Short mmCIF file of C-alpha atoms in Angstrom, two decimals:
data_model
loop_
_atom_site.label_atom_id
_atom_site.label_comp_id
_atom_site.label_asym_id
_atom_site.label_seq_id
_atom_site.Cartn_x
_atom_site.Cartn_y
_atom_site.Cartn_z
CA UNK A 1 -7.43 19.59 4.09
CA UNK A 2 -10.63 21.31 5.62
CA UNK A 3 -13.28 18.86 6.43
CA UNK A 4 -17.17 19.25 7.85
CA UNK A 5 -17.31 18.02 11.21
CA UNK A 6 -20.36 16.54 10.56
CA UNK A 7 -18.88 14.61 8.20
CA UNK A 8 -20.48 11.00 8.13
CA UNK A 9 -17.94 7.83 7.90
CA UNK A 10 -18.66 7.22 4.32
CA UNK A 11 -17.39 10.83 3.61
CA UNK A 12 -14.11 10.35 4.90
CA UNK A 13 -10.97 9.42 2.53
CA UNK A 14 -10.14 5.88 1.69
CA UNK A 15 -7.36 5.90 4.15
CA UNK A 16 -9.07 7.76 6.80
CA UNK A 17 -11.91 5.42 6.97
CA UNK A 18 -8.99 2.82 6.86
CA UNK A 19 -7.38 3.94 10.53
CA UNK A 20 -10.80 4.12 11.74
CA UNK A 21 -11.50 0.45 10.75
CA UNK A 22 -8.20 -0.64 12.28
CA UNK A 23 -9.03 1.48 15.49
CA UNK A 24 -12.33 -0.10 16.09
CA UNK A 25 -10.77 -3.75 15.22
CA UNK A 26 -7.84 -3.47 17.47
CA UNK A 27 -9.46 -0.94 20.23
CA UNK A 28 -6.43 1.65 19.59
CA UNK A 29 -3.28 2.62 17.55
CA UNK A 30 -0.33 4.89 17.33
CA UNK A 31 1.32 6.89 15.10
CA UNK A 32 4.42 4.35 14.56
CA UNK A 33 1.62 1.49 13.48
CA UNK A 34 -0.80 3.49 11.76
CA UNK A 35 2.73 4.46 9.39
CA UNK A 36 3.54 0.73 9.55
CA UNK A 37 -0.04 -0.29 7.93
CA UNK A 38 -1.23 2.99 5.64
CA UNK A 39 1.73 5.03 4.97
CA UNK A 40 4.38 3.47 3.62
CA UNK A 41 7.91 5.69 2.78
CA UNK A 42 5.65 8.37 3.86
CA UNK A 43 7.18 11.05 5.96
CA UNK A 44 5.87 11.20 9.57
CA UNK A 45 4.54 14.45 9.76
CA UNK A 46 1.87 13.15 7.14
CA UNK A 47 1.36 10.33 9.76
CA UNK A 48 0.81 13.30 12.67
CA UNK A 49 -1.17 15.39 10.60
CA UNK A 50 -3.72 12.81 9.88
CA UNK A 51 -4.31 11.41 12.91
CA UNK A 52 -4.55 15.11 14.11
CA UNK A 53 -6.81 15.73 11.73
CA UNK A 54 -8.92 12.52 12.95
CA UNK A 55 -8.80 14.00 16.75
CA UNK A 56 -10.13 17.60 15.43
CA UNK A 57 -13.14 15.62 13.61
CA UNK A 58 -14.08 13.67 16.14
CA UNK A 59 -13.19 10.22 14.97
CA UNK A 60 -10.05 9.54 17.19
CA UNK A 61 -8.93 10.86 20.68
CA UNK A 62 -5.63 10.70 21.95
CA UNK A 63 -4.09 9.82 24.99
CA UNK A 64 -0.53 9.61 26.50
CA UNK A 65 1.58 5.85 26.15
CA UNK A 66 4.75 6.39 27.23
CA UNK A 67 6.39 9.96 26.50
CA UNK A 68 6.29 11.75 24.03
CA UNK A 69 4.19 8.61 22.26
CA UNK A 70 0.61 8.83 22.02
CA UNK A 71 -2.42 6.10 21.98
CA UNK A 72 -4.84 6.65 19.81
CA UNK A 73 -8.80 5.45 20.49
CA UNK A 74 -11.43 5.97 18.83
CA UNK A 75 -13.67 9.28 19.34
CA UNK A 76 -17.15 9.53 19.82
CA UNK A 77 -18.49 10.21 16.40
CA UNK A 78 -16.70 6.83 15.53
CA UNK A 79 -18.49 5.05 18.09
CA UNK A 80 -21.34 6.29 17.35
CA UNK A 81 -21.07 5.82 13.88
CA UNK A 82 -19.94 2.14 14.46
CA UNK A 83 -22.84 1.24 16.94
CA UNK A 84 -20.39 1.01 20.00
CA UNK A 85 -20.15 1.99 23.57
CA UNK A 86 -18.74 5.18 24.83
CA UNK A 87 -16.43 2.89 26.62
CA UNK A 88 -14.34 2.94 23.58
CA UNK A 89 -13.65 6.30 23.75
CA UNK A 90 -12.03 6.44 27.15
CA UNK A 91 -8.71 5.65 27.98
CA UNK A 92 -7.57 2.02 28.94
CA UNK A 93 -7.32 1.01 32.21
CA UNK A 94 -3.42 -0.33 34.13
CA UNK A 95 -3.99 -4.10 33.03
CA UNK A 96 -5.66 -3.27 29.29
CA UNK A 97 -3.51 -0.50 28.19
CA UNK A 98 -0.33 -3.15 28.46
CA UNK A 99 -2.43 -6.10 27.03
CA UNK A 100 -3.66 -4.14 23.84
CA UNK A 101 -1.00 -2.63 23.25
CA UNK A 102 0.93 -6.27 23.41
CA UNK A 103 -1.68 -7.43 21.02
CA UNK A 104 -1.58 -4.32 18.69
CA UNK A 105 2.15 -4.70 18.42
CA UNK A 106 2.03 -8.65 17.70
CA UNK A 107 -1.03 -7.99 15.02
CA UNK A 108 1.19 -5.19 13.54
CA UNK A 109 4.63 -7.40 13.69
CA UNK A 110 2.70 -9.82 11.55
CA UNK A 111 0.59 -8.01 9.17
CA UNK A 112 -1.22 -9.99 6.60
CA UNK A 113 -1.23 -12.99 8.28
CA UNK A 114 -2.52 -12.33 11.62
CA UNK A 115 -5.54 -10.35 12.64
CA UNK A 116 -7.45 -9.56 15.88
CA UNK A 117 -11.15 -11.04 16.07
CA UNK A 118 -13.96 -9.34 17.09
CA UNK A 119 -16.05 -11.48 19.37
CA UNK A 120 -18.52 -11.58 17.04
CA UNK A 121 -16.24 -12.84 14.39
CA UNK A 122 -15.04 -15.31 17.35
CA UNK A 123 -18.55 -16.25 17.84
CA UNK A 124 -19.23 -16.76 14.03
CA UNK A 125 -16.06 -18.74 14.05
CA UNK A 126 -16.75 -21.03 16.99
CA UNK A 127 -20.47 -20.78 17.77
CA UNK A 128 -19.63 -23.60 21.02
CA UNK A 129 -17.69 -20.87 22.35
CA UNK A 130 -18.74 -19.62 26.21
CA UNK A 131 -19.60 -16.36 26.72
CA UNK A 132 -16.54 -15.45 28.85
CA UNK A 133 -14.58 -17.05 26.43
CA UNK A 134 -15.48 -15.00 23.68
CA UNK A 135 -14.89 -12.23 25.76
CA UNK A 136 -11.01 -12.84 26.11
CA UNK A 137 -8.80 -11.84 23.10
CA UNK A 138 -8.30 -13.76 20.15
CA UNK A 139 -6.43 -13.67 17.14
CA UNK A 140 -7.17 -15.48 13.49
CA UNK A 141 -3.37 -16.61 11.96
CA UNK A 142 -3.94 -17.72 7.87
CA UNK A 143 -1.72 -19.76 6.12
CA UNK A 144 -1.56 -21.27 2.84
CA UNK A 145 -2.20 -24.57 4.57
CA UNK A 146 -4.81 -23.53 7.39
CA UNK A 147 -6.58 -20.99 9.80
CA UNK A 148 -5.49 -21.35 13.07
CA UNK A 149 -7.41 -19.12 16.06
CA UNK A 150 -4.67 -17.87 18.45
CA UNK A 151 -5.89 -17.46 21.95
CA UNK A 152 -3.54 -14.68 23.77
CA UNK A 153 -1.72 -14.42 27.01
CA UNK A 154 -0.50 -11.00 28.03
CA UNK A 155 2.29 -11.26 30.83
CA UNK A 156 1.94 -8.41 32.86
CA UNK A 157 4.56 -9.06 35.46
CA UNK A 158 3.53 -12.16 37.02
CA UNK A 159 5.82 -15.39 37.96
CA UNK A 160 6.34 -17.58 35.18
CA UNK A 161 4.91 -20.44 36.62
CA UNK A 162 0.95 -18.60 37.45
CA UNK A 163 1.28 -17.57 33.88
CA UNK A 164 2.10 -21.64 33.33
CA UNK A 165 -1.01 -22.31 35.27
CA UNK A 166 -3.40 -19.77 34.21
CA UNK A 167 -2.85 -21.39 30.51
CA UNK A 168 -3.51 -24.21 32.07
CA UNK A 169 -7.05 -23.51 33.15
CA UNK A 170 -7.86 -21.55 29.69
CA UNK A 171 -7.37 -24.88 28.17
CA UNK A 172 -8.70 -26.97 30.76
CA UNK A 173 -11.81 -24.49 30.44
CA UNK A 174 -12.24 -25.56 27.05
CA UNK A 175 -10.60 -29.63 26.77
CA UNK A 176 -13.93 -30.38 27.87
CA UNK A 177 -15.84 -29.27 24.46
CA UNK A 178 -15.65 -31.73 21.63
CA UNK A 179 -15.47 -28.98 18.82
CA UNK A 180 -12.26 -27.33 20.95
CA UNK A 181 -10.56 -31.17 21.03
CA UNK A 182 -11.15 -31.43 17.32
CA UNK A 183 -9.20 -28.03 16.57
CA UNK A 184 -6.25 -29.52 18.69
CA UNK A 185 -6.04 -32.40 16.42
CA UNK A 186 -6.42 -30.46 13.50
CA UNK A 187 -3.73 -28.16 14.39
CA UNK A 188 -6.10 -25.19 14.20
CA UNK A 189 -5.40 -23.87 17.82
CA UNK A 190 -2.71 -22.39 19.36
CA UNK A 191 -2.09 -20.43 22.73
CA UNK A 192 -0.21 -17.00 22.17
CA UNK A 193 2.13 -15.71 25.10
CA UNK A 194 3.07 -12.25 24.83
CA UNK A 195 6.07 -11.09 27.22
CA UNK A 196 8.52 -7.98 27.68
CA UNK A 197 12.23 -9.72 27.98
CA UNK A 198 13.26 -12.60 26.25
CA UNK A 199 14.89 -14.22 29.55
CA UNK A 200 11.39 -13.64 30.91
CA UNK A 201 10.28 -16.17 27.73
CA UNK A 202 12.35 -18.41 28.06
CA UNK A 203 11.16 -18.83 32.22
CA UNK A 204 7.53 -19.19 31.16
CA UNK A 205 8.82 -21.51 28.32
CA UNK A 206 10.00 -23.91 31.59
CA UNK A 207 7.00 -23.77 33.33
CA UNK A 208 4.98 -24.41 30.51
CA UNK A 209 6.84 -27.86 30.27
CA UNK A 210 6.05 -28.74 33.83
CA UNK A 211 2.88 -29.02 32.82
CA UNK A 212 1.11 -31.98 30.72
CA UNK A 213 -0.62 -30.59 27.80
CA UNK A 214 -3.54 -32.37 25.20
CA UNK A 215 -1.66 -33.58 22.22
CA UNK A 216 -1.89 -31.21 19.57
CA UNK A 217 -1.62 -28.34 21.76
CA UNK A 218 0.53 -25.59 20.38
CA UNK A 219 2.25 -22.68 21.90
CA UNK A 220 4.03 -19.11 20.46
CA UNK A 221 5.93 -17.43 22.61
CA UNK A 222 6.34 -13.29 21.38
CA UNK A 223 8.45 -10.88 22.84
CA UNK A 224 8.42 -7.26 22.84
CA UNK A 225 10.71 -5.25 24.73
CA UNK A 226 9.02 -1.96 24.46
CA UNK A 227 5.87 -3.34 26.36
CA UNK A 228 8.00 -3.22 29.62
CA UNK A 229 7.75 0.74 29.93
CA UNK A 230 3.98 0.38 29.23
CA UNK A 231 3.70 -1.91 32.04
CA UNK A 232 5.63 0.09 33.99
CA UNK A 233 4.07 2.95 33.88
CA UNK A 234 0.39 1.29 34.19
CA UNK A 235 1.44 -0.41 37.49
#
């Protein structure tokens, strides 16, 4: 399919515009995902050729993951076309390649029912937020029965127990906020732990209990094992 370069977003396909969208929500993609979410029983050559097709026009650029996988952010035509930073074009850094990709995965595992926030939509959300806080990553889980926002953990390698006691001072950060004590009670908050081995899970799991926790507080423990060669190669 022959397109104009200079193509603006509202020219492109349905589902092209669609992999953009998820690109700028969830800062990058691959292949495997963007099959997963707009190309079902597709073959995955039509999955290569339109993302190829996306790199050519400017809306995506890809980068090496582990090989022969690629990442996919977004190019600069999309982030200019979405009002964003040229930041988003470039590749991610040793510590945020492993932690989007963590989150990408855990968005993708449960489509439908969990999706990344922007911080705006964070701030929208939870106007009593902090700055810095809004800054970390977030999730929004839905439910027949409620919304609950998902603050996530990456574990990057670290000892289960400083992961133990770095969720300890997220929550800490924000126990003293009245709005953040009334999500606890409602249930409407829950810490998100994303790790690369589930005997590594079920370490953290133990050091999370040697800690007191506000009643209410709830935790979700995810693991993926293909984050481990991401991590290893970023490190």
């Amino acid at each position: 399919m022959s397109q104009d370069k200079n193509q603006p977003v509202h020219r492109l396909s349905t589902r092209q515009r669609q992999i953009v969208e998820h690109v700028v929500r969830d800062r990058l993609t691959t292949n495997e995902i963007v099959r997963e979410r707009f190309f079902d029983e597709c073959h995955f050559t039509a999955v290569t050729r339109a993302t190829a097709e996306l790199c050519s026009l400017g809306w995506l650029t890809a980068f090496p993951l582990v090989y022969p996988t690629q990442y996919y952010r977004l190019g600069k035509r999309a982030a200019s076309a979405f009002g964003l930073t040229m930041h988003s074009t470039l590749p991610l850094g040793p510590q945020a390649l492993p932690t989007e990709y963590a989150i990408l995965r855990y968005t993708a595992t449960h489509q439908g029912a969990v999706q990344r926030l922007t911080s705006l939509e964070l701030q929208e959300r939870h106007p009593w937020y902090e700055l810095k806080g809004i800054l970390v990553p977030h999730c929004l889980r839905r439910s027949a029965e409620r919304s609950i926002t998902e603050l996530i953990r990456v574990d990057l390698g670290g000892p289960a127990d400083h992961i133990a006691r770095k969720c300890k001072i997220d929550i800490n950060a924000r126990f003293v906020i009245e709005e953040f004590r009334e999500l606890l009670a409602n249930g409407e908050f829950q810490l998100v732990i994303i790790t690369s081995a589930t005997e590594k899970a079920s370490m953290i799991n133990s050091a999370l209990k040697a800690h007191d926790w506000p009643k209410g507080m709830l935790f979700r423990l995810v693991v993926f094992t293909d984050l481990l060669p991401i991590i290893t190669r970023s490190f």
